[in-house]
PDB file of C-alpha atoms in Angstrom:
ATOM      1  CA  MET C1397      36.891 119.814 109.240  1.00 32.00           C
ATOM      2  CA  ARG C1398      38.466 121.837 106.364  1.00 35.00           C
ATOM      3  CA  GLY C1399      41.413 124.143 106.358  1.00 35.00           C
ATOM      4  CA  ILE C1400      43.002 125.228 109.733  1.00 33.00           C
ATOM      5  CA  GLY C1401      42.712 122.726 112.442  1.00 34.00           C
ATOM      6  CA  GLU C1402      42.573 119.742 109.949  1.00 32.00           C
ATOM      7  CA  GLY C1403      43.804 116.585 111.724  1.00 28.00           C
ATOM      8  CA  ILE C1404      41.647 117.011 114.812  1.00 29.00           C
ATOM      9  CA  THR C1405      38.309 116.390 113.255  1.00 30.00           C
ATOM     10  CA  GLU C1406      38.030 113.017 114.850  1.00 31.00           C
ATOM     11  CA  ALA C1407      37.906 114.403 118.264  1.00 32.00           C
ATOM     12  CA  GLY C1408      34.273 114.274 119.086  1.00 35.00           C
ATOM     13  CA  GLY C1409      32.193 117.137 120.352  1.00 39.00           C
ATOM     14  CA  LEU C1410      31.597 115.348 123.748  1.00 42.00           C
ATOM     15  CA  SER C1411      35.373 114.843 124.365  1.00 41.00           C
ATOM     16  CA  GLY C1412      37.030 116.702 127.211  1.00 54.00           C
ATOM     17  CA  GLY C1413      39.586 118.431 124.941  1.00 87.00           C
ATOM     18  CA  SER C1414      37.454 120.056 122.334  1.00 92.00           C
ATOM     19  CA  PHE C1415      34.277 122.001 121.727  1.00 95.00           C
ATOM     20  CA  ARG C1416      32.717 121.877 118.254  1.00 96.00           C
ATOM     21  CA  ILE C1417      30.722 124.690 116.822  1.00 97.00           C
ATOM     22  CA  LEU C1418      28.644 123.805 113.794  1.00 98.00           C
ATOM     23  CA  HIS C1419      27.173 126.555 111.488  1.00 98.00           C
ATOM     24  CA  VAL C1420      24.135 125.528 109.464  1.00 98.00           C
ATOM     25  CA  SER C1421      22.324 127.183 106.507  1.00 98.00           C
ATOM     26  CA  THR C1422      20.740 125.831 103.517  1.00 97.00           C
ATOM     27  CA  GLY C1423      23.191 125.181 100.739  1.00 96.00           C
ATOM     28  CA  ASN C1424      26.294 125.627 102.815  1.00 97.00           C
ATOM     29  CA  VAL C1425      27.710 127.905 100.025  1.00 97.00           C
ATOM     30  CA  CYS C1426      26.783 131.319 101.425  1.00 98.00           C
ATOM     31  CA  ARG C1427      25.761 132.135 104.827  1.00 98.00           C
ATOM     32  CA  SER C1428      27.304 129.189 106.827  1.00 98.00           C
ATOM     33  CA  PRO C1429      30.669 129.340 105.085  1.00 98.00           C
ATOM     34  CA  ILE C1430      30.817 133.053 105.738  1.00 98.00           C
ATOM     35  CA  THR C1431      29.857 132.463 109.483  1.00 98.00           C
ATOM     36  CA  GLU C1432      32.320 129.514 109.846  1.00 98.00           C
ATOM     37  CA  ARG C1433      35.301 131.315 108.439  1.00 98.00           C
ATOM     38  CA  LEU C1434      34.663 134.580 110.178  1.00 98.00           C
ATOM     39  CA  THR C1435      34.407 132.610 113.490  1.00 97.00           C
ATOM     40  CA  ARG C1436      37.631 131.057 112.811  1.00 95.00           C
ATOM     41  CA  HIS C1437      39.253 134.356 111.825  1.00 95.00           C
ATOM     42  CA  ALA C1438      37.896 136.010 115.060  1.00 95.00           C
ATOM     43  CA  LEU C1439      39.094 133.151 117.280  1.00 93.00           C
ATOM     44  CA  ALA C1440      42.447 133.227 115.866  1.00 92.00           C
ATOM     45  CA  ASP C1441      42.572 137.087 116.181  1.00 91.00           C
ATOM     46  CA  ARG C1442      41.632 136.809 120.011  1.00 90.00           C
ATOM     47  CA  LEU C1443      43.406 133.710 120.951  1.00 87.00           C
ATOM     48  CA  GLY C1444      46.372 133.711 118.675  1.00 83.00           C
ATOM     49  CA  ASP C1445      46.346 129.951 118.283  1.00 70.00           C
ATOM     50  CA  PRO C1446      45.477 128.168 115.258  1.00 57.00           C
ATOM     51  CA  LEU C1447      43.634 125.554 117.275  1.00 60.00           C
ATOM     52  CA  TRP C1448      41.878 128.069 119.247  1.00 67.00           C
ATOM     53  CA  GLY C1449      42.256 126.160 122.595  1.00 80.00           C
ATOM     54  CA  GLY C1450      40.158 123.323 121.569  1.00 90.00           C
ATOM     55  CA  LEU C1451      37.396 125.057 119.717  1.00 93.00           C
ATOM     56  CA  ILE C1452      36.613 123.405 116.238  1.00 94.00           C
ATOM     57  CA  VAL C1453      34.611 125.337 113.822  1.00 96.00           C
ATOM     58  CA  GLU C1454      32.632 123.671 110.957  1.00 97.00           C
ATOM     59  CA  SER C1455      29.510 124.262 108.842  1.00 98.00           C
ATOM     60  CA  ALA C1456      26.989 122.135 106.683  1.00 98.00           C
ATOM     61  CA  GLY C1457      23.751 122.830 104.870  1.00 97.00           C
ATOM     62  CA  THR C1458      20.334 121.209 105.417  1.00 97.00           C
ATOM     63  CA  TRP C1459      20.246 120.938 101.462  1.00 95.00           C
ATOM     64  CA  GLY C1460      23.989 121.319 101.327  1.00 86.00           C
ATOM     65  CA  HIS C1461      25.747 121.333  97.804  1.00 88.00           C
ATOM     66  CA  GLU C1462      27.999 118.453  98.847  1.00 93.00           C
ATOM     67  CA  GLY C1463      31.633 119.108  97.466  1.00 94.00           C
ATOM     68  CA  ALA C1464      30.824 122.517  96.075  1.00 95.00           C
ATOM     69  CA  PRO C1465      32.836 125.598  96.599  1.00 96.00           C
ATOM     70  CA  MET C1466      31.414 128.489  98.395  1.00 97.00           C
ATOM     71  CA  GLU C1467      29.970 131.298  96.157  1.00 97.00           C
ATOM     72  CA  ALA C1468      32.350 133.822  94.814  1.00 98.00           C
ATOM     73  CA  ASN C1469      30.613 136.664  96.480  1.00 98.00           C
ATOM     74  CA  ALA C1470      30.896 134.854  99.778  1.00 98.00           C
ATOM     75  CA  GLU C1471      34.850 134.532  99.273  1.00 98.00           C
ATOM     76  CA  THR C1472      34.774 138.291  98.388  1.00 98.00           C
ATOM     77  CA  VAL C1473      33.194 139.108 101.690  1.00 98.00           C
ATOM     78  CA  LEU C1474      35.578 137.049 103.603  1.00 98.00           C
ATOM     79  CA  ALA C1475      38.465 138.818 101.872  1.00 98.00           C
ATOM     80  CA  ASP C1476      36.777 142.301 102.944  1.00 98.00           C
ATOM     81  CA  PHE C1477      37.268 140.902 106.728  1.00 97.00           C
ATOM     82  CA  GLY C1478      40.794 139.485 105.909  1.00 97.00           C
ATOM     83  CA  ALA C1479      39.336 135.961 106.564  1.00 97.00           C
ATOM     84  CA  ASP C1480      40.664 133.004 104.728  1.00 95.00           C
ATOM     85  CA  ALA C1481      38.186 131.315 102.276  1.00 97.00           C
ATOM     86  CA  SER C1482      40.643 128.762 100.886  1.00 96.00           C
ATOM     87  CA  GLY C1483      40.026 125.029 100.893  1.00 96.00           C
ATOM     88  CA  PHE C1484      36.307 125.354 101.587  1.00 97.00           C
ATOM     89  CA  VAL C1485      34.041 122.344 100.459  1.00 96.00           C
ATOM     90  CA  GLY C1486      30.311 122.390 101.009  1.00 97.00           C
ATOM     91  CA  ARG C1487      28.733 119.526 103.001  1.00 97.00           C
ATOM     92  CA  GLU C1488      25.115 118.216 103.494  1.00 97.00           C
ATOM     93  CA  LEU C1489      24.070 118.173 107.095  1.00 97.00           C
ATOM     94  CA  LEU C1490      24.250 114.577 108.504  1.00 97.00           C
ATOM     95  CA  ASP C1491      23.284 113.090 111.795  1.00 97.00           C
ATOM     96  CA  GLU C1492      26.827 112.698 112.750  1.00 96.00           C
ATOM     97  CA  HIS C1493      27.557 116.454 112.559  1.00 97.00           C
ATOM     98  CA  VAL C1494      24.740 117.079 115.056  1.00 97.00           C
ATOM     99  CA  ILE C1495      25.722 114.300 117.171  1.00 96.00           C
ATOM    100  CA  ARG C1496      29.278 115.691 117.559  1.00 96.00           C
ATOM    101  CA  ALA C1497      28.436 119.443 117.768  1.00 97.00           C
ATOM    102  CA  ASP C1498      28.556 120.966 121.170  1.00 97.00           C
ATOM    103  CA  LEU C1499      26.855 124.098 119.748  1.00 98.00           C
ATOM    104  CA  VAL C1500      24.893 124.451 116.533  1.00 98.00           C
ATOM    105  CA  LEU C1501      24.072 128.171 115.303  1.00 98.00           C
ATOM    106  CA  THR C1502      21.843 128.246 112.394  1.00 98.00           C
ATOM    107  CA  ALA C1503      21.081 131.114 109.911  1.00 98.00           C
ATOM    108  CA  THR C1504      17.141 130.925 110.523  1.00 97.00           C
ATOM    109  CA  ARG C1505      14.432 129.466 112.690  1.00 96.00           C
ATOM    110  CA  ASP C1506      13.589 126.948 109.966  1.00 97.00           C
ATOM    111  CA  HIS C1507      17.110 125.603 109.942  1.00 98.00           C
ATOM    112  CA  ARG C1508      17.131 125.472 113.979  1.00 97.00           C
ATOM    113  CA  ALA C1509      13.800 123.481 113.717  1.00 97.00           C
ATOM    114  CA  GLN C1510      15.285 120.998 111.132  1.00 97.00           C
ATOM    115  CA  VAL C1511      18.408 120.443 113.259  1.00 98.00           C
ATOM    116  CA  ILE C1512      16.351 119.749 116.434  1.00 97.00           C
ATOM    117  CA  SER C1513      13.919 117.553 114.485  1.00 96.00           C
ATOM    118  CA  MET C1514      16.961 115.155 113.728  1.00 95.00           C
ATOM    119  CA  GLY C1515      17.007 114.336 117.427  1.00 90.00           C
ATOM    120  CA  HIS C1516      20.334 113.476 119.270  1.00 90.00           C
ATOM    121  CA  SER C1517      19.179 115.820 122.168  1.00 93.00           C
ATOM    122  CA  ALA C1518      20.086 118.805 119.991  1.00 96.00           C
ATOM    123  CA  GLY C1519      17.532 121.283 121.455  1.00 95.00           C
ATOM    124  CA  LEU C1520      19.475 122.561 124.360  1.00 94.00           C
ATOM    125  CA  ARG C1521      22.510 123.226 122.193  1.00 97.00           C
ATOM    126  CA  THR C1522      20.971 124.534 118.950  1.00 98.00           C
ATOM    127  CA  PHE C1523      20.114 128.295 118.475  1.00 97.00           C
ATOM    128  CA  THR C1524      19.874 130.663 115.541  1.00 97.00           C
ATOM    129  CA  LEU C1525      23.055 132.809 115.478  1.00 98.00           C
ATOM    130  CA  LYS C1526      21.208 135.954 116.263  1.00 97.00           C
ATOM    131  CA  GLU C1527      19.231 134.186 119.020  1.00 97.00           C
ATOM    132  CA  PHE C1528      22.380 133.084 120.638  1.00 98.00           C
ATOM    133  CA  THR C1529      23.919 136.507 120.337  1.00 97.00           C
ATOM    134  CA  ARG C1530      20.894 138.076 122.189  1.00 96.00           C
ATOM    135  CA  LEU C1531      21.156 135.509 124.957  1.00 96.00           C
ATOM    136  CA  VAL C1532      24.897 135.925 125.319  1.00 97.00           C
ATOM    137  CA  ARG C1533      24.552 139.589 125.684  1.00 96.00           C
ATOM    138  CA  ALA C1534      22.421 138.987 128.752  1.00 95.00           C
ATOM    139  CA  ILE C1535      25.041 136.638 130.480  1.00 96.00           C
ATOM    140  CA  ASP C1536      27.324 138.179 133.064  1.00 94.00           C
ATOM    141  CA  PRO C1537      30.914 137.093 131.971  1.00 92.00           C
ATOM    142  CA  ALA C1538      31.824 137.016 135.721  1.00 92.00           C
ATOM    143  CA  THR C1539      29.511 133.908 136.144  1.00 94.00           C
ATOM    144  CA  LEU C1540      31.365 131.985 133.497  1.00 94.00           C
ATOM    145  CA  PRO C1541      34.512 129.848 134.244  1.00 93.00           C
ATOM    146  CA  PRO C1542      37.742 131.727 134.155  1.00 89.00           C
ATOM    147  CA  LEU C1543      39.928 131.583 131.160  1.00 84.00           C
ATOM    148  CA  ASP C1544      42.487 129.569 133.358  1.00 85.00           C
ATOM    149  CA  ASP C1545      39.903 126.756 133.372  1.00 88.00           C
ATOM    150  CA  GLY C1546      40.236 126.665 129.495  1.00 89.00           C
ATOM    151  CA  VAL C1547      38.288 127.925 126.691  1.00 92.00           C
ATOM    152  CA  VAL C1548      36.340 124.624 126.220  1.00 94.00           C
ATOM    153  CA  GLU C1549      35.053 124.743 129.762  1.00 94.00           C
ATOM    154  CA  ARG C1550      33.972 128.256 129.313  1.00 95.00           C
ATOM    155  CA  ALA C1551      32.261 127.541 126.117  1.00 96.00           C
ATOM    156  CA  ARG C1552      30.214 124.641 127.634  1.00 96.00           C
ATOM    157  CA  ALA C1553      29.181 126.937 130.429  1.00 97.00           C
ATOM    158  CA  LEU C1554      28.070 129.534 128.056  1.00 97.00           C
ATOM    159  CA  VAL C1555      25.912 127.266 126.083  1.00 97.00           C
ATOM    160  CA  ARG C1556      24.223 126.051 129.359  1.00 97.00           C
ATOM    161  CA  ALA C1557      23.710 129.556 130.449  1.00 97.00           C
ATOM    162  CA  ALA C1558      22.213 130.737 127.107  1.00 97.00           C
ATOM    163  CA  ALA C1559      19.919 127.554 127.136  1.00 96.00           C
ATOM    164  CA  ALA C1560      18.636 128.639 130.592  1.00 95.00           C
ATOM    165  CA  LEU C1561      17.752 131.987 129.384  1.00 94.00           C
ATOM    166  CA  ARG C1562      15.938 131.140 126.129  1.00 90.00           C
ATOM    167  CA  GLY C1563      12.307 130.966 127.612  1.00 82.00           C
ATOM    168  CA  TRP C1564      12.855 134.388 129.428  1.00 86.00           C
ATOM    169  CA  LEU C1565      14.556 136.474 126.885  1.00 78.00           C
ATOM    170  CA  LEU C1566      12.470 136.679 123.662  1.00 82.00           C
ATOM    171  CA  ALA C1567      13.220 138.174 120.296  1.00 79.00           C
ATOM    172  CA  PRO C1568      11.307 141.534 119.657  1.00 82.00           C
ATOM    173  CA  THR C1569      10.162 140.016 116.388  1.00 84.00           C
ATOM    174  CA  ALA C1570      10.294 136.811 114.648  1.00 79.00           C
ATOM    175  CA  GLU C1571      12.457 138.321 111.931  1.00 87.00           C
ATOM    176  CA  ALA C1572      14.985 139.519 114.569  1.00 91.00           C
ATOM    177  CA  ASP C1573      16.515 135.979 114.761  1.00 93.00           C
ATOM    178  CA  GLU C1574      16.922 135.492 110.999  1.00 96.00           C
ATOM    179  CA  VAL C1575      19.981 135.928 108.576  1.00 97.00           C
ATOM    180  CA  TYR C1576      18.527 136.094 105.065  1.00 96.00           C
ATOM    181  CA  ASP C1577      19.849 134.299 102.232  1.00 97.00           C
ATOM    182  CA  PRO C1578      22.057 136.115  99.759  1.00 97.00           C
ATOM    183  CA  TYR C1579      22.155 133.376  97.283  1.00 95.00           C
ATOM    184  CA  GLY C1580      22.131 134.795  93.824  1.00 95.00           C
ATOM    185  CA  ALA C1581      22.093 138.357  95.088  1.00 97.00           C
ATOM    186  CA  PRO C1582      24.594 141.139  94.010  1.00 97.00           C
ATOM    187  CA  LEU C1583      27.731 141.675  95.903  1.00 98.00           C
ATOM    188  CA  PRO C1584      26.379 144.741  98.098  1.00 98.00           C
ATOM    189  CA  PHE C1585      23.770 142.283  99.531  1.00 98.00           C
ATOM    190  CA  PHE C1586      26.307 139.818 100.243  1.00 98.00           C
ATOM    191  CA  ARG C1587      28.383 142.382 102.033  1.00 98.00           C
ATOM    192  CA  SER C1588      25.474 143.601 104.061  1.00 98.00           C
ATOM    193  CA  ILE C1589      24.789 139.994 105.189  1.00 98.00           C
ATOM    194  CA  GLY C1590      28.545 139.715 105.912  1.00 98.00           C
ATOM    195  CA  ASP C1591      28.341 142.781 108.212  1.00 98.00           C
ATOM    196  CA  GLU C1592      25.228 141.334 109.871  1.00 98.00           C
ATOM    197  CA  ILE C1593      26.991 138.142 110.574  1.00 98.00           C
ATOM    198  CA  ASN C1594      30.201 139.710 111.844  1.00 98.00           C
ATOM    199  CA  GLU C1595      28.236 141.932 114.148  1.00 97.00           C
ATOM    200  CA  ALA C1596      26.362 138.931 115.575  1.00 98.00           C
ATOM    201  CA  LEU C1597      29.540 137.036 116.035  1.00 98.00           C
ATOM    202  CA  ASP C1598      31.396 139.566 117.926  1.00 97.00           C
ATOM    203  CA  PRO C1599      29.749 139.255 121.390  1.00 97.00           C
ATOM    204  CA  VAL C1600      29.833 135.448 120.986  1.00 97.00           C
ATOM    205  CA  VAL C1601      33.542 135.282 120.448  1.00 96.00           C
ATOM    206  CA  THR C1602      34.118 137.876 123.113  1.00 95.00           C
ATOM    207  CA  ALA C1603      32.100 135.683 125.533  1.00 95.00           C
ATOM    208  CA  LEU C1604      33.890 132.383 124.488  1.00 92.00           C
ATOM    209  CA  THR C1605      37.407 133.843 124.643  1.00 89.00           C
ATOM    210  CA  GLY C1606      37.061 136.578 127.308  1.00 88.00           C
ATOM    211  CA  VAL C1607      38.871 138.815 124.820  1.00 85.00           C
ATOM    212  CA  PRO C1608      37.119 141.766 123.233  1.00 84.00           C
ATOM    213  CA  ALA C1609      37.871 142.537 119.498  1.00 79.00           C
ATOM    214  CA  ARG C1610      40.889 144.661 118.914  1.00 74.00           C
ATOM    215  CA  ALA C1611      40.096 148.262 118.422  1.00 63.00           C
TER     216      ALA C1611
END
């Protein structure tokens, strides 16, 4: 893991004390870095804890630019939201990342398929970001463990509930579950993708933490 939370990366995704969220896109220089850092920013805002109660947030790319910085426009988008872009280093998606992840959120259906094709029983814990958002919106928060039980237990229950709904709550169109690639695009398009990702993340982070965004 990079940046905030460094030093706890060896706590595996299946351990009792942590819950690992993995964001996946293609190059790991645009969409997944934006999603990773916006997730961290939102969790810190809601929970006020730099380790977010055991939630670990990472990213990787199916054709990841190993060791590369994120795109400059992606950094600008994060700055717009007040999120920290520092210290980011691109990674190529490896088996170990999928094995350790408790929840994998991908930019597109193709990325989701690639993650699932890697095996490791990833199917029930891998969603596109927008797919997961749609499913989370349909889950009654009252059916999730109370926050007194810890954010990790609540997160695990949320993933199980979303997986159970997947076959019943379908996307209105195939494109509804996609976050398109802004790589090489001008800043206004990057900003539109940032807004799209932030909007999709809001109900997810609210469900995970039980805390709505600040007005």
